[in-house]
Coordinates of C-alpha atoms and ligand atoms in Angstrom, one line a residue:
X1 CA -187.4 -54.5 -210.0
X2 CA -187.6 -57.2 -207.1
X3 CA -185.7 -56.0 -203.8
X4 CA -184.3 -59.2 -202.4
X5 CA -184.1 -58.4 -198.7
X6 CA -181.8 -61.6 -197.5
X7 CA -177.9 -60.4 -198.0
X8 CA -177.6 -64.6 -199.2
X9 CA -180.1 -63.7 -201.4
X10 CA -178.3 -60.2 -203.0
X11 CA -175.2 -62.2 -203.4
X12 CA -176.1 -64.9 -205.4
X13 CA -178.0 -63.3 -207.4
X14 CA -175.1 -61.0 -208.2
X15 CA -172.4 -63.6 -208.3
X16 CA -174.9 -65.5 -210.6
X17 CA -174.7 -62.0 -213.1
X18 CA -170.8 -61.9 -212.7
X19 CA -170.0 -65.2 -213.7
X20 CA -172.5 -65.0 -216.4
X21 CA -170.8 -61.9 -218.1
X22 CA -167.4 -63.0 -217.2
X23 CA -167.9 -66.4 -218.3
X24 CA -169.1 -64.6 -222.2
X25 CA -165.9 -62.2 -221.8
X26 CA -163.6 -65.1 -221.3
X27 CA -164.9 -67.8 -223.8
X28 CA -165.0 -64.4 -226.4
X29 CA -161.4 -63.7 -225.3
X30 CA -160.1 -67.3 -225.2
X31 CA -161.8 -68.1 -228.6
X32 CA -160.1 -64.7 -229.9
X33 CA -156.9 -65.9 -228.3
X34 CA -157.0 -69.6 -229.8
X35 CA -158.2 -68.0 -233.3
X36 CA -155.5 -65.8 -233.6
X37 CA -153.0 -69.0 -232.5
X38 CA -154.5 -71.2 -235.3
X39 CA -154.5 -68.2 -237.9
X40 CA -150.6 -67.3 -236.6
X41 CA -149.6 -71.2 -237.1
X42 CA -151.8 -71.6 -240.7
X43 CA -149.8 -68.2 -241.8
X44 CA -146.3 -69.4 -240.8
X45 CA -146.7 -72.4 -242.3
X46 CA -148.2 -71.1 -245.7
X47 CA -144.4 -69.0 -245.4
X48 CA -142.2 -71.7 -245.1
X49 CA -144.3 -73.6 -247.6
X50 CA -143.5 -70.7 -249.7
X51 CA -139.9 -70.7 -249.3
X52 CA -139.5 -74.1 -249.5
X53 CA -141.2 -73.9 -253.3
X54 CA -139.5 -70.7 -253.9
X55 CA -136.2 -72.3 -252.8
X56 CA -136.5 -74.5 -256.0
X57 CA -136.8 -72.1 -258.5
X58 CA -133.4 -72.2 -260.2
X59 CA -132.5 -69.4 -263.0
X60 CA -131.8 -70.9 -266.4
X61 CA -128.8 -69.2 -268.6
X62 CA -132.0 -67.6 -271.1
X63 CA -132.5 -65.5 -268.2
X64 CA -136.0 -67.8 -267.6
X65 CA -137.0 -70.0 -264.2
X66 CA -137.7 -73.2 -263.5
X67 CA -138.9 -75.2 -261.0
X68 CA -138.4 -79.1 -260.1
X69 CA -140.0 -79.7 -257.3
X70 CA -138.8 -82.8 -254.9
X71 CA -141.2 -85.7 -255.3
X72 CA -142.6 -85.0 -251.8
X73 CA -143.5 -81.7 -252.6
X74 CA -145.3 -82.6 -255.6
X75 CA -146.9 -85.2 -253.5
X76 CA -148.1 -81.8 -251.4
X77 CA -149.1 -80.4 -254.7
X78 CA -151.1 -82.6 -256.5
X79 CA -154.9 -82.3 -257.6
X80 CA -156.2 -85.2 -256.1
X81 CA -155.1 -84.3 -252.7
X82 CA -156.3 -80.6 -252.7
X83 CA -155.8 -79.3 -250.0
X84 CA -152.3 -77.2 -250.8
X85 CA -151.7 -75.2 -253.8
X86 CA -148.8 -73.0 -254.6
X87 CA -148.4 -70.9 -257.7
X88 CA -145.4 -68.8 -258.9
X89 CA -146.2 -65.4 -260.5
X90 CA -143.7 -62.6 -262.3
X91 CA -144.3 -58.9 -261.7
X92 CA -146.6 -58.9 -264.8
X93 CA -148.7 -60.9 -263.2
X94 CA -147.9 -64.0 -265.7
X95 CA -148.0 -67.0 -264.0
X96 CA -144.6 -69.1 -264.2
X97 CA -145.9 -72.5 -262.4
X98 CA -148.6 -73.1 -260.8
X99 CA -149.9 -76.5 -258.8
X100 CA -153.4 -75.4 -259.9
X101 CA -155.2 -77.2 -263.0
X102 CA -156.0 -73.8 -264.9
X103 CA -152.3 -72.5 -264.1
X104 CA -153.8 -69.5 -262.5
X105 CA -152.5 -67.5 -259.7
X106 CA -154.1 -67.9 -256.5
X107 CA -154.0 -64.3 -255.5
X108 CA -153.0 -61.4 -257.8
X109 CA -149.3 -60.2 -257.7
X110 CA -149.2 -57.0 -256.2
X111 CA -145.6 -55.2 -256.8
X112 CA -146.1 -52.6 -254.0
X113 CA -147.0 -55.3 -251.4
X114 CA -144.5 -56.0 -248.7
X115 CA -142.2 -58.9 -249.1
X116 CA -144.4 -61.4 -247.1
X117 CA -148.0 -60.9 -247.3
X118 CA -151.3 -63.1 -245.8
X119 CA -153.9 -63.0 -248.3
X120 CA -157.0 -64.8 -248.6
X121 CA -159.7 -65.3 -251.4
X122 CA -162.7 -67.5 -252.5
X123 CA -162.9 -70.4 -254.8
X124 CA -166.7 -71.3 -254.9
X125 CA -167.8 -71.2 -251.6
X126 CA -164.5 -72.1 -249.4
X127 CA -161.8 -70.0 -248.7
X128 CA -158.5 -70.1 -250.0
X129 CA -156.2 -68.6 -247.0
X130 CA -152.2 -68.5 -248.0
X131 CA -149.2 -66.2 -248.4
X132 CA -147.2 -64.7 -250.9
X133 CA -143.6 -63.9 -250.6
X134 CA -141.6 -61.8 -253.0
X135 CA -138.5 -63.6 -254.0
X136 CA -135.7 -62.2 -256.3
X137 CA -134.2 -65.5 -258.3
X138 CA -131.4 -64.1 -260.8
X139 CA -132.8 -60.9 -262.5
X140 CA -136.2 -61.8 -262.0
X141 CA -138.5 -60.8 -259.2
X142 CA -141.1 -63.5 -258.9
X143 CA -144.2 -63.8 -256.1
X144 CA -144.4 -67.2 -254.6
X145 CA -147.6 -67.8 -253.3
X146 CA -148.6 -71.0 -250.9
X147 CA -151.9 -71.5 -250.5
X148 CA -154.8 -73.5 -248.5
X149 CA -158.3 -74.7 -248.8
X150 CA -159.9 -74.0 -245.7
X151 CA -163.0 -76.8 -246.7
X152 CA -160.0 -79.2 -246.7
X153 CA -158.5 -78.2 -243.7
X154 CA -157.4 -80.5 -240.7
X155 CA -160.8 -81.3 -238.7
X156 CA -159.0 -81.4 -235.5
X157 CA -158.1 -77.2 -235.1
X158 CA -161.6 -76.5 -236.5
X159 CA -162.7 -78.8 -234.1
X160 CA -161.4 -77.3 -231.2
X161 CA -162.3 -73.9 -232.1
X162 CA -166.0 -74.8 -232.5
X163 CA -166.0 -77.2 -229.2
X164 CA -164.4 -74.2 -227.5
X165 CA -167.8 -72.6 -226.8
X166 CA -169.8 -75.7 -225.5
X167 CA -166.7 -76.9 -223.1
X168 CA -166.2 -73.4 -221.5
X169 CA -170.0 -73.3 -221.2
X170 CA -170.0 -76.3 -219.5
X171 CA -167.6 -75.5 -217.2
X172 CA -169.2 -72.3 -216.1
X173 CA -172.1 -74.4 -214.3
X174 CA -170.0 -76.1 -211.9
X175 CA -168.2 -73.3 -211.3
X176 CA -171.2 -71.4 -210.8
X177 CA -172.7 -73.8 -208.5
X178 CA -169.3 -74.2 -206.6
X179 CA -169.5 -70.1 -206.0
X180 CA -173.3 -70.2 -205.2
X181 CA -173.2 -73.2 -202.7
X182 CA -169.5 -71.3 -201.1
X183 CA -171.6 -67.8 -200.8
X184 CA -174.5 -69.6 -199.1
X185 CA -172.4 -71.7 -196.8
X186 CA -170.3 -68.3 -196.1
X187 CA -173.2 -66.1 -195.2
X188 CA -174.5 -69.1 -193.1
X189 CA -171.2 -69.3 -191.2
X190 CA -171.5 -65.7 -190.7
X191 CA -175.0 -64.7 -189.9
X192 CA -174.9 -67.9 -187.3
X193 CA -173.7 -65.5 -184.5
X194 CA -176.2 -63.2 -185.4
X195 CA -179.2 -65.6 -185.2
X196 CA -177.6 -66.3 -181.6
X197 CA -177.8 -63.0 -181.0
X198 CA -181.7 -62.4 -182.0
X199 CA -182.6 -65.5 -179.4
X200 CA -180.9 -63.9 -176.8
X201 CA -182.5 -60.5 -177.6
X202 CA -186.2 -62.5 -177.5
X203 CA -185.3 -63.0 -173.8
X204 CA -185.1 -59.3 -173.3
X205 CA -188.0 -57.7 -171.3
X206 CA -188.8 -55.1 -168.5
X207 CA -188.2 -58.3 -166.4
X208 CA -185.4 -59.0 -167.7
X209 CA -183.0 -55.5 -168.6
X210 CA -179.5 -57.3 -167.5
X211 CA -179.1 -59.4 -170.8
X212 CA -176.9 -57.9 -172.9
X213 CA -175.5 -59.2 -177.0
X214 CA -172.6 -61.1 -176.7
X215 CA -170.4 -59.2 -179.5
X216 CA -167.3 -61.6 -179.8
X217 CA -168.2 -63.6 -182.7
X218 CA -170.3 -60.6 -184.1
X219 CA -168.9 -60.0 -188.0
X220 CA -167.2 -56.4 -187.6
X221 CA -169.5 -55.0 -190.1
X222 CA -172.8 -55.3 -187.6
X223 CA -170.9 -55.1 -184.6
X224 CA -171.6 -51.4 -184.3
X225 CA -175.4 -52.6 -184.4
X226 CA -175.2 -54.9 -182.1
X227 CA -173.1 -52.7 -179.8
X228 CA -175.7 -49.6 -180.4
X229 CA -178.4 -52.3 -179.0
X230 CA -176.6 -53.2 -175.8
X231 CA -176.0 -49.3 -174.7
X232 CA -179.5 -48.5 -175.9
X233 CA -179.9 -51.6 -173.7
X234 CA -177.9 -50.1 -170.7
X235 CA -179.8 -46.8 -170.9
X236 CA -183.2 -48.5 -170.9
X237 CA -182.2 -50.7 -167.9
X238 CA -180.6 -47.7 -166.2
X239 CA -183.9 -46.0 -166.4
X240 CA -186.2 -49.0 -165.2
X241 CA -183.8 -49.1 -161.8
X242 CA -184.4 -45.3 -161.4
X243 CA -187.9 -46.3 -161.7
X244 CA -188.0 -49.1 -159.2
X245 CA -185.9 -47.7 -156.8
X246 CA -188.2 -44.5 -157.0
X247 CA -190.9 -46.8 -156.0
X248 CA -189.3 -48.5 -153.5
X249 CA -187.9 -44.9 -151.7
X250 CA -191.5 -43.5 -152.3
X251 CA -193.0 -46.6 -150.3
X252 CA -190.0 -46.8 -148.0
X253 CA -190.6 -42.7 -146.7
X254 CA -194.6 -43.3 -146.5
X255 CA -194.0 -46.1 -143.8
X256 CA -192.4 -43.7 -141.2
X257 CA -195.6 -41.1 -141.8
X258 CA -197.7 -43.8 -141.4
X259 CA -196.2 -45.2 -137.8
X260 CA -196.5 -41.8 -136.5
X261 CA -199.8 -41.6 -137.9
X262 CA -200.5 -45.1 -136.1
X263 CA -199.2 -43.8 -132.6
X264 CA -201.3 -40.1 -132.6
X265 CA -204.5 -42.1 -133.6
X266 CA -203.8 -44.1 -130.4
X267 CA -203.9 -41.2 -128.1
X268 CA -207.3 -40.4 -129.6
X269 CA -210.1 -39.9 -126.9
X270 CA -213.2 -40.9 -129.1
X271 CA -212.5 -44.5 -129.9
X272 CA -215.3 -44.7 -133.1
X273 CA -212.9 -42.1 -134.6
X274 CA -209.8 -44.1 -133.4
X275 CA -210.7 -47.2 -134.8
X276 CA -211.9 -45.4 -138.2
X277 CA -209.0 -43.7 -139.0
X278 CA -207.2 -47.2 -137.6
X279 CA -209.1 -49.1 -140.7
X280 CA -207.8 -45.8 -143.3
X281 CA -204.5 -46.3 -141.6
X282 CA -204.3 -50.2 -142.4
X283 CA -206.1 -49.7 -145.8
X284 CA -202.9 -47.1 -146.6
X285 CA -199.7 -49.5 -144.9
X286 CA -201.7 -52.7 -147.0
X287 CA -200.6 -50.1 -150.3
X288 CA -197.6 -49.1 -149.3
X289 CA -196.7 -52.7 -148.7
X290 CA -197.7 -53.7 -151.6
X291 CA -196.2 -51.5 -153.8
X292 CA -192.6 -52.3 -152.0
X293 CA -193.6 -55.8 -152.8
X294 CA -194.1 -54.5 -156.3
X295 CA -190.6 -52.9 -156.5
X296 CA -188.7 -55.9 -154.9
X297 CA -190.2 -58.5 -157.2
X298 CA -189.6 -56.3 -160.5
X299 CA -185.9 -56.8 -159.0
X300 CA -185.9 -60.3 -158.2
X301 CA -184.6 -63.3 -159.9
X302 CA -185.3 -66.9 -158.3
X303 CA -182.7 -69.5 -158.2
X304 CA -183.6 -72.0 -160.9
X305 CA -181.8 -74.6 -158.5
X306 CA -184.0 -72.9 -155.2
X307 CA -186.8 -76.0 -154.4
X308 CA -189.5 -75.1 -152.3
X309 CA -192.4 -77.2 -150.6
X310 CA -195.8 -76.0 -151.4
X311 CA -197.4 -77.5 -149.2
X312 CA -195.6 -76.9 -146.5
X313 CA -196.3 -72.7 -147.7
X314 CA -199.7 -73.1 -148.0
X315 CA -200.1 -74.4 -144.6
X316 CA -198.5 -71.8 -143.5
X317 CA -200.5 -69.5 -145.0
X318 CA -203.6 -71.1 -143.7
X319 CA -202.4 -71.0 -140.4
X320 CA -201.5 -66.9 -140.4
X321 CA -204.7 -66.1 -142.3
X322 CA -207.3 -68.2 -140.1
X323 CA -207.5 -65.7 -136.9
X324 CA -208.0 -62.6 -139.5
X325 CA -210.6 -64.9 -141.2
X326 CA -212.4 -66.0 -138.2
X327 CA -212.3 -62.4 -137.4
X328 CA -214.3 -61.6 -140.1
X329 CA -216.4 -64.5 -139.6
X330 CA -215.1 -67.0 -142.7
X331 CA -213.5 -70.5 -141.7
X332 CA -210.5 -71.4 -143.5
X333 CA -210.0 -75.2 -144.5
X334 CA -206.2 -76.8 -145.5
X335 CA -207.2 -80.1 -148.2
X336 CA -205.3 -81.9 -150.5
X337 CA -202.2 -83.5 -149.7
X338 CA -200.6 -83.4 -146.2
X339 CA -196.9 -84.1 -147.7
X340 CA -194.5 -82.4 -148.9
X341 CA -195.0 -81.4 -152.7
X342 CA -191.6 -79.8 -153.8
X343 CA -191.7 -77.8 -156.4
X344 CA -189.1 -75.2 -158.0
X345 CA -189.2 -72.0 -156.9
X346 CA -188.8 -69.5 -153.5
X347 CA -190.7 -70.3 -150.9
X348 CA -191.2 -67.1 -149.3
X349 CA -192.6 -65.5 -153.1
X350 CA -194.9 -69.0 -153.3
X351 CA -196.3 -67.4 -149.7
X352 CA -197.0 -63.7 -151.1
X353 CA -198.5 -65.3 -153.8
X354 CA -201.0 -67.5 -151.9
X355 CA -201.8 -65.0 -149.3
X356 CA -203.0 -62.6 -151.8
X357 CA -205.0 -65.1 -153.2
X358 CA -206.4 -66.0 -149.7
X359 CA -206.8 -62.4 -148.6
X360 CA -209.1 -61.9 -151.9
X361 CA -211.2 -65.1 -151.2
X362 CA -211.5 -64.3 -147.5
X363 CA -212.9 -60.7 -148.7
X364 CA -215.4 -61.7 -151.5
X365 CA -216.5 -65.0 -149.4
X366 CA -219.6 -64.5 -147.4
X367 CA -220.0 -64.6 -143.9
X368 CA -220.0 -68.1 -142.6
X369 CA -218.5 -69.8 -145.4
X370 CA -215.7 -71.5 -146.0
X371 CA -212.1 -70.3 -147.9
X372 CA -210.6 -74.0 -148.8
X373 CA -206.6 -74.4 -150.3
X374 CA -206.1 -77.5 -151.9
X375 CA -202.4 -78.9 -152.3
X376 CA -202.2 -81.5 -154.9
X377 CA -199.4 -83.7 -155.7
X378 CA -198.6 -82.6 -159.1
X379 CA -197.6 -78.9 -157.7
X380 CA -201.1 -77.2 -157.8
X381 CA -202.1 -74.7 -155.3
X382 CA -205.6 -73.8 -155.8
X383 CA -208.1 -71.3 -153.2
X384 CA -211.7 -71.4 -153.5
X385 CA -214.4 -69.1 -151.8
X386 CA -218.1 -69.3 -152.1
X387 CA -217.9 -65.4 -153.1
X388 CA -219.5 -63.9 -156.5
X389 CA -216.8 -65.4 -158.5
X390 CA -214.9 -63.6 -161.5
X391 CA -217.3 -62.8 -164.6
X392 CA -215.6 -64.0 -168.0
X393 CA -214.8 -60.0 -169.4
X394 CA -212.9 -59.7 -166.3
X395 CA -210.5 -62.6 -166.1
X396 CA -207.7 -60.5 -167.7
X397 CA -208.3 -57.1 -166.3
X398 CA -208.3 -58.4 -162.5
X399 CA -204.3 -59.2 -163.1
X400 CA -203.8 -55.3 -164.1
X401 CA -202.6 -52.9 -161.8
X402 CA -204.8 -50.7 -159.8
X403 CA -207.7 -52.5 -161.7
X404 CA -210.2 -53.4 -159.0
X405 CA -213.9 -54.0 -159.8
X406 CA -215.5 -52.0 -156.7
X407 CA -212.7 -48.3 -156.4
X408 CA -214.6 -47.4 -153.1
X409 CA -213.8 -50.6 -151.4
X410 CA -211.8 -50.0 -148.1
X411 CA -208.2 -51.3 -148.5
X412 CA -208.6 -51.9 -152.5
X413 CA -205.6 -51.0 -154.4
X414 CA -206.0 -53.6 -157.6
X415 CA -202.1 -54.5 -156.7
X416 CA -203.0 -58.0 -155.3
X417 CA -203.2 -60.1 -158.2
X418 CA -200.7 -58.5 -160.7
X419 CA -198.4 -59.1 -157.8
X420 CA -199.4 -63.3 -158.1
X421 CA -199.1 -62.7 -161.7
X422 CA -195.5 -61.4 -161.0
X423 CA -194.3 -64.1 -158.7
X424 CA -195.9 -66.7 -161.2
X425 CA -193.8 -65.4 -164.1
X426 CA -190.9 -66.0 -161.9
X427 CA -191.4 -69.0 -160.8
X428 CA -192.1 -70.3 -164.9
X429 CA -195.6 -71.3 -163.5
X430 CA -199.4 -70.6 -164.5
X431 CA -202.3 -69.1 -163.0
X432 CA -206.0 -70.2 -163.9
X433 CA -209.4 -68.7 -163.0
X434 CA -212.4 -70.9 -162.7
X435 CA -215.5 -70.3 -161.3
X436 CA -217.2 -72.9 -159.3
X437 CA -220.0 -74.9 -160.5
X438 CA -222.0 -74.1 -157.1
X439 CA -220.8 -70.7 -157.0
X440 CA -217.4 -68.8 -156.1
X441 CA -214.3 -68.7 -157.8
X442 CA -211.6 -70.8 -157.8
X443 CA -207.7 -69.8 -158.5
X444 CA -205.3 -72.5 -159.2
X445 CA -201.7 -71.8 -159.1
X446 CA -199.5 -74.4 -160.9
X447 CA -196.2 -75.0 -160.3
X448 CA -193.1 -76.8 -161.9
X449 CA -192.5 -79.9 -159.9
X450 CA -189.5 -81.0 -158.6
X451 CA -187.6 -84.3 -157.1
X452 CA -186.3 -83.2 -154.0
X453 CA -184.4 -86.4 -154.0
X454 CA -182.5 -85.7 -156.9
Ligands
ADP501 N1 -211.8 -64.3 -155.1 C1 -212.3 -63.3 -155.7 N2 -213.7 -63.3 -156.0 C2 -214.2 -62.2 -156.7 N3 -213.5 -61.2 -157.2 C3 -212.2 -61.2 -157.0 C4 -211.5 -62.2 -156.3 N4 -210.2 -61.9 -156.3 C5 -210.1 -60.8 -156.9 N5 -211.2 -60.3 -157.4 C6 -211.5 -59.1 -158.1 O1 -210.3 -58.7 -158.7 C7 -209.9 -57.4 -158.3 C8 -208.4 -57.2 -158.2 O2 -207.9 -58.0 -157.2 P1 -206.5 -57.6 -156.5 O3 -205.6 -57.3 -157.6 O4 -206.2 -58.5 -155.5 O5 -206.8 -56.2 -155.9 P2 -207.6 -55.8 -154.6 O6 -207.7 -57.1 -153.8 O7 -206.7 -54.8 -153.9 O8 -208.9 -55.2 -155.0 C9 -210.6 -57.2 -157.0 O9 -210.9 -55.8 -156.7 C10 -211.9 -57.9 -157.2 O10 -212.8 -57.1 -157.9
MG502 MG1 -206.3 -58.4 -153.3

């Protein structure tokens, strides 16, 4: 048995069954309806013919019958025409007249019969369908029988009868087709709100728990499905906050720890300890920082009207990042356009973004080498170090979190990049990783351009 999963698909199929057997139960019914009509009308005229010969008969004073029929009738009658024959017959089962050329009865007199009685016989091979009605003329009780040859009958009922089959046949199709092209166009009407609903759902993600299933056009009968979905919906989205703001409150109450921390490490009298546990102390606030940043952007939602000048971020980037690099004994160098390039987006996300990428070049470039950002016109950020560059098994596991490739690096949490990833996703840009043909890697972040103008 084929399971048809589409509802459309169920219906049809089973409309296309219904009318089928309904369509045979109605031409048998009709067809046994118009029969019995035909068959009702043949009888009640084979009466009346009947009466109308039996009405006729006149009694002679011998006590005998006889008949003289109107010329009409006998026009009825006669051989040549055929197709109506009457015959009178006493209750010994003599015929007294008879239209036949034999003089035989058409059916045999029965004395117990009822006064009016259908019968029917067979002469050759057609029927001979009539009735015979008892009559009393004088003292005599006579059977007057009417009679006709169904081979002779009028074409036209015989005709309708036997048309009867093809015309309600024919009609079934368009019906058929009318109920099959209503049933599809139905459904369609129906399920349309329920399509709308699956898009929106496809938007649904751990970025994005507030979309809820709009439920007003929803057909009652999956409405408690679709309702089901948005408090399953509401749970799930209750439980992602608990999460975030747990990792918010947990980074939020390690910053006070880590001040104090900051301010006893101070009053330290061997400064080689001091400045060690100073580095362990920055490695820890750069964590805790991050994973606040972490929490904030899983909350965030950027303004899709908000415009931002990358350009203008990256240079300000550059700028904050260049003592810390020269510090550590890298240069940093600001390329590419010196105009504003507006883009869509937040500015101060676009920042985070790029200074994580310029915090991981200025760490894996060696000394004396430069960190270079390039703005370029079409809304791509890039930053290139000369550093050992990204091998091609790790280009997807460096966006993980926690996934760093050295765990005993000082001030390595892995958080960096899944944080660009993040801000990326929310700004509907793209991140790439190249490495460079003389050596380093190269991250280009490419954003959606927009006219500032309009
Ligand atoms: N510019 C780069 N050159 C080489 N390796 C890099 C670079 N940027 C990132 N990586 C690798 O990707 C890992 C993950 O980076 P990130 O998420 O920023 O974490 P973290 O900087 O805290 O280690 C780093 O540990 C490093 O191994
Ligand atoms: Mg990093």
């Amino acid at each position: 048995m084929i399971r048809f999963k589409s509802i459309i698909s169920r219906i049809v199929i089973l409309h296309v069954i219904a009318v089928a057997i309904t369509s045979i139960l109605m031409s048998l019914a009709l067809s046994w309806l118009l029969n019995h009509a035909t068959t009702n009308l043949h009888n009640d005229a084979m009466e009346e013919q009947a009466a109308s010969v039996a009405h006729h008969l006149v009694p002679q004073p011998d006590g005998s019958l006889s008949l003289a029929l109107p010329p009409d009738l006998q026009g009825l009658y006669s051989q040549p025409y055929g197709r109506y024959s009457y015959a009178v017959v006493d209750e010994h089962g003599k015929t007294l007249f008879s239209s036949l050329k034999d003089r035989a009865p058409i059916f045999p007199a029965d004395p117990r019969a009822a006064a009016v009685q259908f019968l029917e016989t067979r002469n050759g091979g057609a029927a001979i369908s009539g009735a015979s009605i008892r009559r009393a003329v004088g003292d005599t009780t006579v059977w007057v029988q009417a009679a006709e040859d169904m081979a002779n009958r009028d074409v036209l009922i015989d005709d309708i009868v036997e048309d009867f089959y093809k015309n309600v046949g024919w009609i079934t199709l368009p019906i058929l087709l009318v109920l099959l092209v209503t049933d599809i166009a139905i459904f369609r009407r129906a399920l349309l709100p329920l399509r709308q609903a699956s898009e929106i759902a496809q938007q649904i993600g751990p970025a994005r728990t507030d979309v809820r299933l709009p439920l007003n056009e929803i057909p009652s009968e999956v409405r408690p499905l679709v309702s089901a979905i948005n408090q399953a919906l509401d749970r799930l989205d209750q439980g992602f906050r608990v999460q975030r703001e747990f990792t918010a409150d947990a980074a939020h109450e390690l910053r006070t720890p880590l001040s104090i921390l900051r301010t006893r490490v101070e009053t330290l009298d061997d400064p080689r300890i001091a400045k060690a546990l100073h580095l362990d102390i920055e490695a820890m606030s750069r964590v805790v920082g991050q994973l606040l940043d972490i929490a904030e952007l899983e909350a965030f939602t950027i303004d899709p009207s908000e415009l931002a000048d990358a350009q203008g971020a990256c240079a300000e980037v550059a700028e904050f990042i260049a003592p810390l690099a020269l510090e550590q004994g890298r240069e940093i160098a600001l390329l590419g356009v010196s105009t504003p390039v507006w883009v869509k987006g937040n500015a101060e996300m676009m920042k985070r973004a790029i200074r994580n990428l310029a915090e991981n070049a200025i760490k894996h470039a060696p000394v004396d080498t430069v960190v270079e950002f390039v703005v370029e016109e079409n809304g791509t950020v890039k930053v290139l170090d000369r550093g050992p560059g990204i091998a091609n098994e790790e280009r997807e596991l460096i966006f993980q979190r926690f996934w760093r490739r050295d765990r005993n690096q000082q001030g390595s949490t892995g958080l960096g990049l899944s944080i660009v990833q993040r801000i990326v996703e929310l700004h509907g840009a793209s991140i790439a990783v190249e490495n460079r043909v003389l050596g380093g890697a190269q991250f280009s972040l490419h954003f959606v351009t927009a006219d500032k103008t309009a």
